[in-house]
PDB file of C-alpha atoms in Angstrom:
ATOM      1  CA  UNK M   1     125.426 -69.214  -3.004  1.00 51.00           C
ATOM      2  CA  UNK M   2     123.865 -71.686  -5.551  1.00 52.00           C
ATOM      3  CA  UNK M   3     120.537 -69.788  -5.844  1.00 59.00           C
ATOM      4  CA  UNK M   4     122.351 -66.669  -6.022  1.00 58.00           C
ATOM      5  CA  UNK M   5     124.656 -67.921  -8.684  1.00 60.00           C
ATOM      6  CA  UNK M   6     121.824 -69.225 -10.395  1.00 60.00           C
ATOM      7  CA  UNK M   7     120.892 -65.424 -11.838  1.00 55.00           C
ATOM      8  CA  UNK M   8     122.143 -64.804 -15.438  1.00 62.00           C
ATOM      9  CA  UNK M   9     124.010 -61.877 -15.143  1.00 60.00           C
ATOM     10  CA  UNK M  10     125.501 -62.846 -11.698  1.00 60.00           C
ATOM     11  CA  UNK M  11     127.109 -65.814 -13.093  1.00 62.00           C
ATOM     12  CA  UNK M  12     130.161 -64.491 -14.658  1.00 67.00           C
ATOM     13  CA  UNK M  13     131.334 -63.384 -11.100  1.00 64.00           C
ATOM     14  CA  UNK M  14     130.735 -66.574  -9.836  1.00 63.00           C
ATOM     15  CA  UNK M  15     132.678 -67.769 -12.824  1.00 62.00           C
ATOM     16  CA  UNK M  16     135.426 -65.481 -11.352  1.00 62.00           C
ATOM     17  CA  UNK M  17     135.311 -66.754  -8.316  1.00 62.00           C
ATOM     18  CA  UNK M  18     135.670 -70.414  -9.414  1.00 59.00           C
ATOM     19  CA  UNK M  19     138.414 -69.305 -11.936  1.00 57.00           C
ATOM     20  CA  UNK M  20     140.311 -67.756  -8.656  1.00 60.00           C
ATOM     21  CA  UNK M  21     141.249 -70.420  -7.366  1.00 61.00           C
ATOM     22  CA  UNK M  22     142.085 -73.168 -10.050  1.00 60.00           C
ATOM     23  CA  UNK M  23     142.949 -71.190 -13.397  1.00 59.00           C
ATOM     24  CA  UNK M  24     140.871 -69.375 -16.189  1.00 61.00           C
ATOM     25  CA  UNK M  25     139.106 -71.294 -19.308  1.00 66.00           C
ATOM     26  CA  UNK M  26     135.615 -69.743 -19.413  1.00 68.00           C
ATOM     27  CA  UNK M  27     135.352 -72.073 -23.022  1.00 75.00           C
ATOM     28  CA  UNK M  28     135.033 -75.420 -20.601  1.00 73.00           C
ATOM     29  CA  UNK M  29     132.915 -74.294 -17.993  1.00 70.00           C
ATOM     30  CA  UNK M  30     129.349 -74.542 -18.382  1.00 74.00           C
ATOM     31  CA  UNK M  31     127.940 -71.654 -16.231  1.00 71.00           C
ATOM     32  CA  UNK M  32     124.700 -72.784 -15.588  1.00 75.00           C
ATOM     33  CA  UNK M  33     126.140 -74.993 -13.299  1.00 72.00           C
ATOM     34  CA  UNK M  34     128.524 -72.633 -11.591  1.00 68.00           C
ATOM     35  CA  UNK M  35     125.826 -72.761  -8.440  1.00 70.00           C
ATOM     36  CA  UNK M  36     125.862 -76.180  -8.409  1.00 73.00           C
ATOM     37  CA  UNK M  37     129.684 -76.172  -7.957  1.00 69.00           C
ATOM     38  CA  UNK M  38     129.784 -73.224  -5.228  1.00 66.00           C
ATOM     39  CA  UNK M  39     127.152 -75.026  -3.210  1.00 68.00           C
ATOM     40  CA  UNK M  40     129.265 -78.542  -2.949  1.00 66.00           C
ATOM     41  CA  UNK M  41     132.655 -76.265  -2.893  1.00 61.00           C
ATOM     42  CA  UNK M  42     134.335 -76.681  -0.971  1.00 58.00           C
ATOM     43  CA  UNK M  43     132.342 -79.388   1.196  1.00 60.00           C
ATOM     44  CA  UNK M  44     135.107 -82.359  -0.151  1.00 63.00           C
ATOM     45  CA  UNK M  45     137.454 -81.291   1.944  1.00 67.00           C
ATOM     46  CA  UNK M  46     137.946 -79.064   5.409  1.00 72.00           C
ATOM     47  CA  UNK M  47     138.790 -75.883   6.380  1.00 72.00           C
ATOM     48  CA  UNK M  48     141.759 -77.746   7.706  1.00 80.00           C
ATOM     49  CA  UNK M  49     142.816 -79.014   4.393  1.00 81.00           C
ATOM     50  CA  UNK M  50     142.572 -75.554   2.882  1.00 73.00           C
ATOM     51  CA  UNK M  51     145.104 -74.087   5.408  1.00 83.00           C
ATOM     52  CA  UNK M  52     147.168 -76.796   4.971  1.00 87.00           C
ATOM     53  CA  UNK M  53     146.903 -76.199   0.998  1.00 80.00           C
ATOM     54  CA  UNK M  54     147.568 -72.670   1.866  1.00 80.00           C
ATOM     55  CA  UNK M  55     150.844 -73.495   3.553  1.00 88.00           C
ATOM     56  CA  UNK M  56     151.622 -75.574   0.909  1.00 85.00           C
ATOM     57  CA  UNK M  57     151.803 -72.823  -2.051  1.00 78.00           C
ATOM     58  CA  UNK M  58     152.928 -69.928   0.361  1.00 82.00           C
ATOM     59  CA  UNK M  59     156.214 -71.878   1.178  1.00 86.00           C
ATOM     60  CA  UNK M  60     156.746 -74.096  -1.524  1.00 81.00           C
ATOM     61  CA  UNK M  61     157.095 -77.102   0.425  1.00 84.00           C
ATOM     62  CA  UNK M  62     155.079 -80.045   0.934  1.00 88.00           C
ATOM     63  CA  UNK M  63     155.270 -80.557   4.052  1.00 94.00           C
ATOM     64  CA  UNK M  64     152.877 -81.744   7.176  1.00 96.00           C
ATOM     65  CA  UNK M  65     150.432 -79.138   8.633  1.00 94.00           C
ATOM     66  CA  UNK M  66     152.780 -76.348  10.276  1.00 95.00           C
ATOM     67  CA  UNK M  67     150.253 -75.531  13.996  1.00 94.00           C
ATOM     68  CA  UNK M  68     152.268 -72.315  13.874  1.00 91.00           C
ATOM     69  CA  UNK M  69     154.326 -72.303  16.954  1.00 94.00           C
ATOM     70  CA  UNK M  70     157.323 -74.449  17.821  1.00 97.00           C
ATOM     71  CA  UNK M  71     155.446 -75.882  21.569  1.00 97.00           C
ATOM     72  CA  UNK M  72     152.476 -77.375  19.271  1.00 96.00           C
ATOM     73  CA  UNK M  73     154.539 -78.251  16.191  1.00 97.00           C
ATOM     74  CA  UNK M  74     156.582 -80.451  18.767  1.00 98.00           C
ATOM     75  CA  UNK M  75     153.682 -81.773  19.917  1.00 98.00           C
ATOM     76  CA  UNK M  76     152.576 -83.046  16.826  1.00 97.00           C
ATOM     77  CA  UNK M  77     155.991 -84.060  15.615  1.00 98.00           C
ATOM     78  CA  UNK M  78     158.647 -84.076  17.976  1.00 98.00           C
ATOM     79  CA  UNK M  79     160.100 -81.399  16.312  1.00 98.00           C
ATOM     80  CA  UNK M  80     159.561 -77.833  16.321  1.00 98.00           C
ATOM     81  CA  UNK M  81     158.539 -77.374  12.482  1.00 96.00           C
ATOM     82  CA  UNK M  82     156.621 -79.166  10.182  1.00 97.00           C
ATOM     83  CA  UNK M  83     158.344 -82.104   8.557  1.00 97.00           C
ATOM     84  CA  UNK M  84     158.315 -82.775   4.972  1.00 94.00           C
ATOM     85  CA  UNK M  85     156.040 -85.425   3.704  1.00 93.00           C
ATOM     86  CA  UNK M  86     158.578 -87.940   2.540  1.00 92.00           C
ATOM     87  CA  UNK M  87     157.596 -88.390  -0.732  1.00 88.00           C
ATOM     88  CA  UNK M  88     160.727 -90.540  -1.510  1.00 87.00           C
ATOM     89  CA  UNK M  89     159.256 -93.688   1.021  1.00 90.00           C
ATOM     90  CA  UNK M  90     156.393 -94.101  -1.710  1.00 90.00           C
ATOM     91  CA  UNK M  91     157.021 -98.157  -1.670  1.00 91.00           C
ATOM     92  CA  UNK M  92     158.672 -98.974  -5.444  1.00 87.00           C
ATOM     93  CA  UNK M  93     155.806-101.239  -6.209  1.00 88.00           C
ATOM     94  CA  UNK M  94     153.142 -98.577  -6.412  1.00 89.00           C
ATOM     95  CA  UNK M  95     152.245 -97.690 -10.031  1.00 90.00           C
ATOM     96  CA  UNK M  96     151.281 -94.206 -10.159  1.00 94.00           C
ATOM     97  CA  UNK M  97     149.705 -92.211 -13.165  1.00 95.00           C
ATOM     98  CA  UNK M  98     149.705 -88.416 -13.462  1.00 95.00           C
ATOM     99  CA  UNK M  99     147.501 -86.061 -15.367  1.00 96.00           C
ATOM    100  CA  UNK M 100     148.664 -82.985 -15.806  1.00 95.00           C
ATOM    101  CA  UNK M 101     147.325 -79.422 -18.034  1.00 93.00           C
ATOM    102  CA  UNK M 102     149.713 -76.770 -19.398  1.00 91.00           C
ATOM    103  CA  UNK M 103     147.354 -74.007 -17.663  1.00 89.00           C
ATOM    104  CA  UNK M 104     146.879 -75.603 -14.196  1.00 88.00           C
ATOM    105  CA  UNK M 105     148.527 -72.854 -11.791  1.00 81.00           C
ATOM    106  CA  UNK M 106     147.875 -75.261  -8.727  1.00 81.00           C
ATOM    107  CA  UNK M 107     149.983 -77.849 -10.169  1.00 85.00           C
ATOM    108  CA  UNK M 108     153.180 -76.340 -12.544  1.00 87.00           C
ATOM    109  CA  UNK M 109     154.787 -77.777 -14.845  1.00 90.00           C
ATOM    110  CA  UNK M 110     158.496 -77.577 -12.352  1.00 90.00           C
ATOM    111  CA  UNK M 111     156.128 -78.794  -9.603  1.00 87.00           C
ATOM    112  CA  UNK M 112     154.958 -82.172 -11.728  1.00 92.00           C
ATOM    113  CA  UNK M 113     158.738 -82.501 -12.550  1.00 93.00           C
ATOM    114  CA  UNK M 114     159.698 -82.356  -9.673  1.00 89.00           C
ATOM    115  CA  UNK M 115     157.168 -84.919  -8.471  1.00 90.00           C
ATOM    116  CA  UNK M 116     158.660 -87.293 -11.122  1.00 94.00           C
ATOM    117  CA  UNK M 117     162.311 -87.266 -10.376  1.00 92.00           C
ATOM    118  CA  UNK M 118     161.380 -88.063  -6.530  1.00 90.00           C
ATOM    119  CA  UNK M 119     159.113 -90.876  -7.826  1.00 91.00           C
ATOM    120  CA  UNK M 120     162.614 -91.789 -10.345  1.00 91.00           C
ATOM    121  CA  UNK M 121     164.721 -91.730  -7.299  1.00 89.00           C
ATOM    122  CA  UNK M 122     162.577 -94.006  -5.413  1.00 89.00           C
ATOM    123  CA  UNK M 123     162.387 -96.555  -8.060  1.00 90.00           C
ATOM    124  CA  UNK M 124     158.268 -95.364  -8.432  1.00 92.00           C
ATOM    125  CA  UNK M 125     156.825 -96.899 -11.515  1.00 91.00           C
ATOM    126  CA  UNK M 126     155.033 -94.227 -13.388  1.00 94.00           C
ATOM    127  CA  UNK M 127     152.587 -95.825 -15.723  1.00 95.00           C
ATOM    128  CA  UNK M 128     151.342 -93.022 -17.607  1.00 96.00           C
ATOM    129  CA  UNK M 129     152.456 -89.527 -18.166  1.00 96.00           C
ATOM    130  CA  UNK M 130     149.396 -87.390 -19.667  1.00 96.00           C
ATOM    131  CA  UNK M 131     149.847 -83.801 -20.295  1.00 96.00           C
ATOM    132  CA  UNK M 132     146.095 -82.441 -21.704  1.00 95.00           C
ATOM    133  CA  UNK M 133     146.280 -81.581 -25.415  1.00 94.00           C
ATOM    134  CA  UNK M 134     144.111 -78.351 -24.475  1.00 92.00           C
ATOM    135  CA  UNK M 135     146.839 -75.133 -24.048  1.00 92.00           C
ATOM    136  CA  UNK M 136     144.266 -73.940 -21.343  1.00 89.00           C
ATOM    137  CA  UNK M 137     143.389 -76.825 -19.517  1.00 90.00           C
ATOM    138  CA  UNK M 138     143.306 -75.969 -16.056  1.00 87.00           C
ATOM    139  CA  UNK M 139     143.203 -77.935 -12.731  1.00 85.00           C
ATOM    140  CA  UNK M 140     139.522 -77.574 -12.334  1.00 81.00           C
ATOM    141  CA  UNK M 141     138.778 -78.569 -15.698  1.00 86.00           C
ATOM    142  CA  UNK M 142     139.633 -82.076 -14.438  1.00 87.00           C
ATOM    143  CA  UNK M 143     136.587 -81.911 -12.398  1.00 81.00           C
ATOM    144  CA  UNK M 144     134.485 -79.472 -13.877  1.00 80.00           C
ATOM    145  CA  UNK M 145     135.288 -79.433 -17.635  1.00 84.00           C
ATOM    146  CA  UNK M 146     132.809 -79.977 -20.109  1.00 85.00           C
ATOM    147  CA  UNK M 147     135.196 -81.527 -22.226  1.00 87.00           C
ATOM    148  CA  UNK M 148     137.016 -83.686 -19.732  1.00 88.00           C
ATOM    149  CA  UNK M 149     135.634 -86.913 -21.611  1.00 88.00           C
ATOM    150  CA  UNK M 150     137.228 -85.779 -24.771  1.00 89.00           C
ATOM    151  CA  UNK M 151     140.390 -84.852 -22.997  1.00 93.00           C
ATOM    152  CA  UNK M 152     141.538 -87.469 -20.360  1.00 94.00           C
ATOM    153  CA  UNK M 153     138.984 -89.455 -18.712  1.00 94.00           C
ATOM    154  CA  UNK M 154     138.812 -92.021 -21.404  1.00 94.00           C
ATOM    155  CA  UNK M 155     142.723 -92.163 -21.285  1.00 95.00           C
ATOM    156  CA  UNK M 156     142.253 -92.753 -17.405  1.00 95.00           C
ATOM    157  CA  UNK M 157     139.784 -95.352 -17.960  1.00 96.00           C
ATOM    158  CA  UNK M 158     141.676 -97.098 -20.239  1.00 95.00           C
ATOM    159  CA  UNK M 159     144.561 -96.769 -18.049  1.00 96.00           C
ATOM    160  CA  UNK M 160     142.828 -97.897 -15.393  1.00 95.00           C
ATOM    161  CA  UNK M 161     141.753-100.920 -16.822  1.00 95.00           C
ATOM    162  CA  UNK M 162     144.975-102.395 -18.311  1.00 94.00           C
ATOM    163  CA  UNK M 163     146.355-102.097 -14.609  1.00 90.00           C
ATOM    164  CA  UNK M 164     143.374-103.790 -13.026  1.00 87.00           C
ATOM    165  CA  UNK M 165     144.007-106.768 -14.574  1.00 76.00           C
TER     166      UNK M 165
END
């Protein structure tokens, strides 16, 4: 896929391809790397992981991997579905920081507040709550984005080192 991507005029499709799956800003994407990306993507993480992230937006829970049947689910679990990943037992001493952009369709805007009234329940200290400045940011941007530096890593790495102290 990489050498293929690597042709000129086949890059915008790539671009599509990429822009399936974790939002459209063609502005912060430098294409002449879109083969690099396809050839590592997606080698950090499984086919496993991507059917459980599959579950995960087509029922709108976060919950453990569903083995879809009730004999292997119980299995698993000792139950016959998939239980929720108790978010809630995060211990109260972890200090968490979340990075978030207005444009990221893998991770909403109800989803992230969501995430922090669980961690508010739980007593969750949350250290630093960054929303992106960029309207379009989207959630590959965080990885891929030319302009990531500009936009939140420097934040994270000053975050990172007033809590490493």
């Amino acid at each position: 896929m990489d050498q293929f991507c690597s042709f000129p005029d086949i890059r915008p499709l790539c671009a599509d391809l990429i822009f399936l799956f974790g939002g459209f800003d063609p502005k912060n994407l430098n294409e002449t790397r879109i083969g690099v990306y396809l050839h590592f993507t997606p080698s950090t993480t499984s086919t496993w992981d991507l059917a459980h992230w599959a579950q995960l937006v087509n029922r709108g829970r976060f919950q453990r991997f569903d083995y879809g049947s009730s004999s292997r689910n119980r299995r698993h679990y000792n139950q016959s579905t998939a239980p929720d990943i108790p978010l809630e037992k995060i211990p109260p001493r972890a200090k968490i920081a979340l990075y978030q952009g207005r444009n990221d369709v893998l991770s909403t805007e109800p989803n992230v507040q969501h995430l922090k009234e669980i961690f508010k329940k739980s007593g969750v200290e949350l250290i630093r709550d960054f929303m992106v400045s960029d309207p379009k940011w989207t959630h590959l941007d965080f990885g891929f984005g030319e302009n990531a530096g500009e936009y939140f890593i420097n934040d994270m790495i000053d975050t990172l080192n007033e809590y490493a102290k």
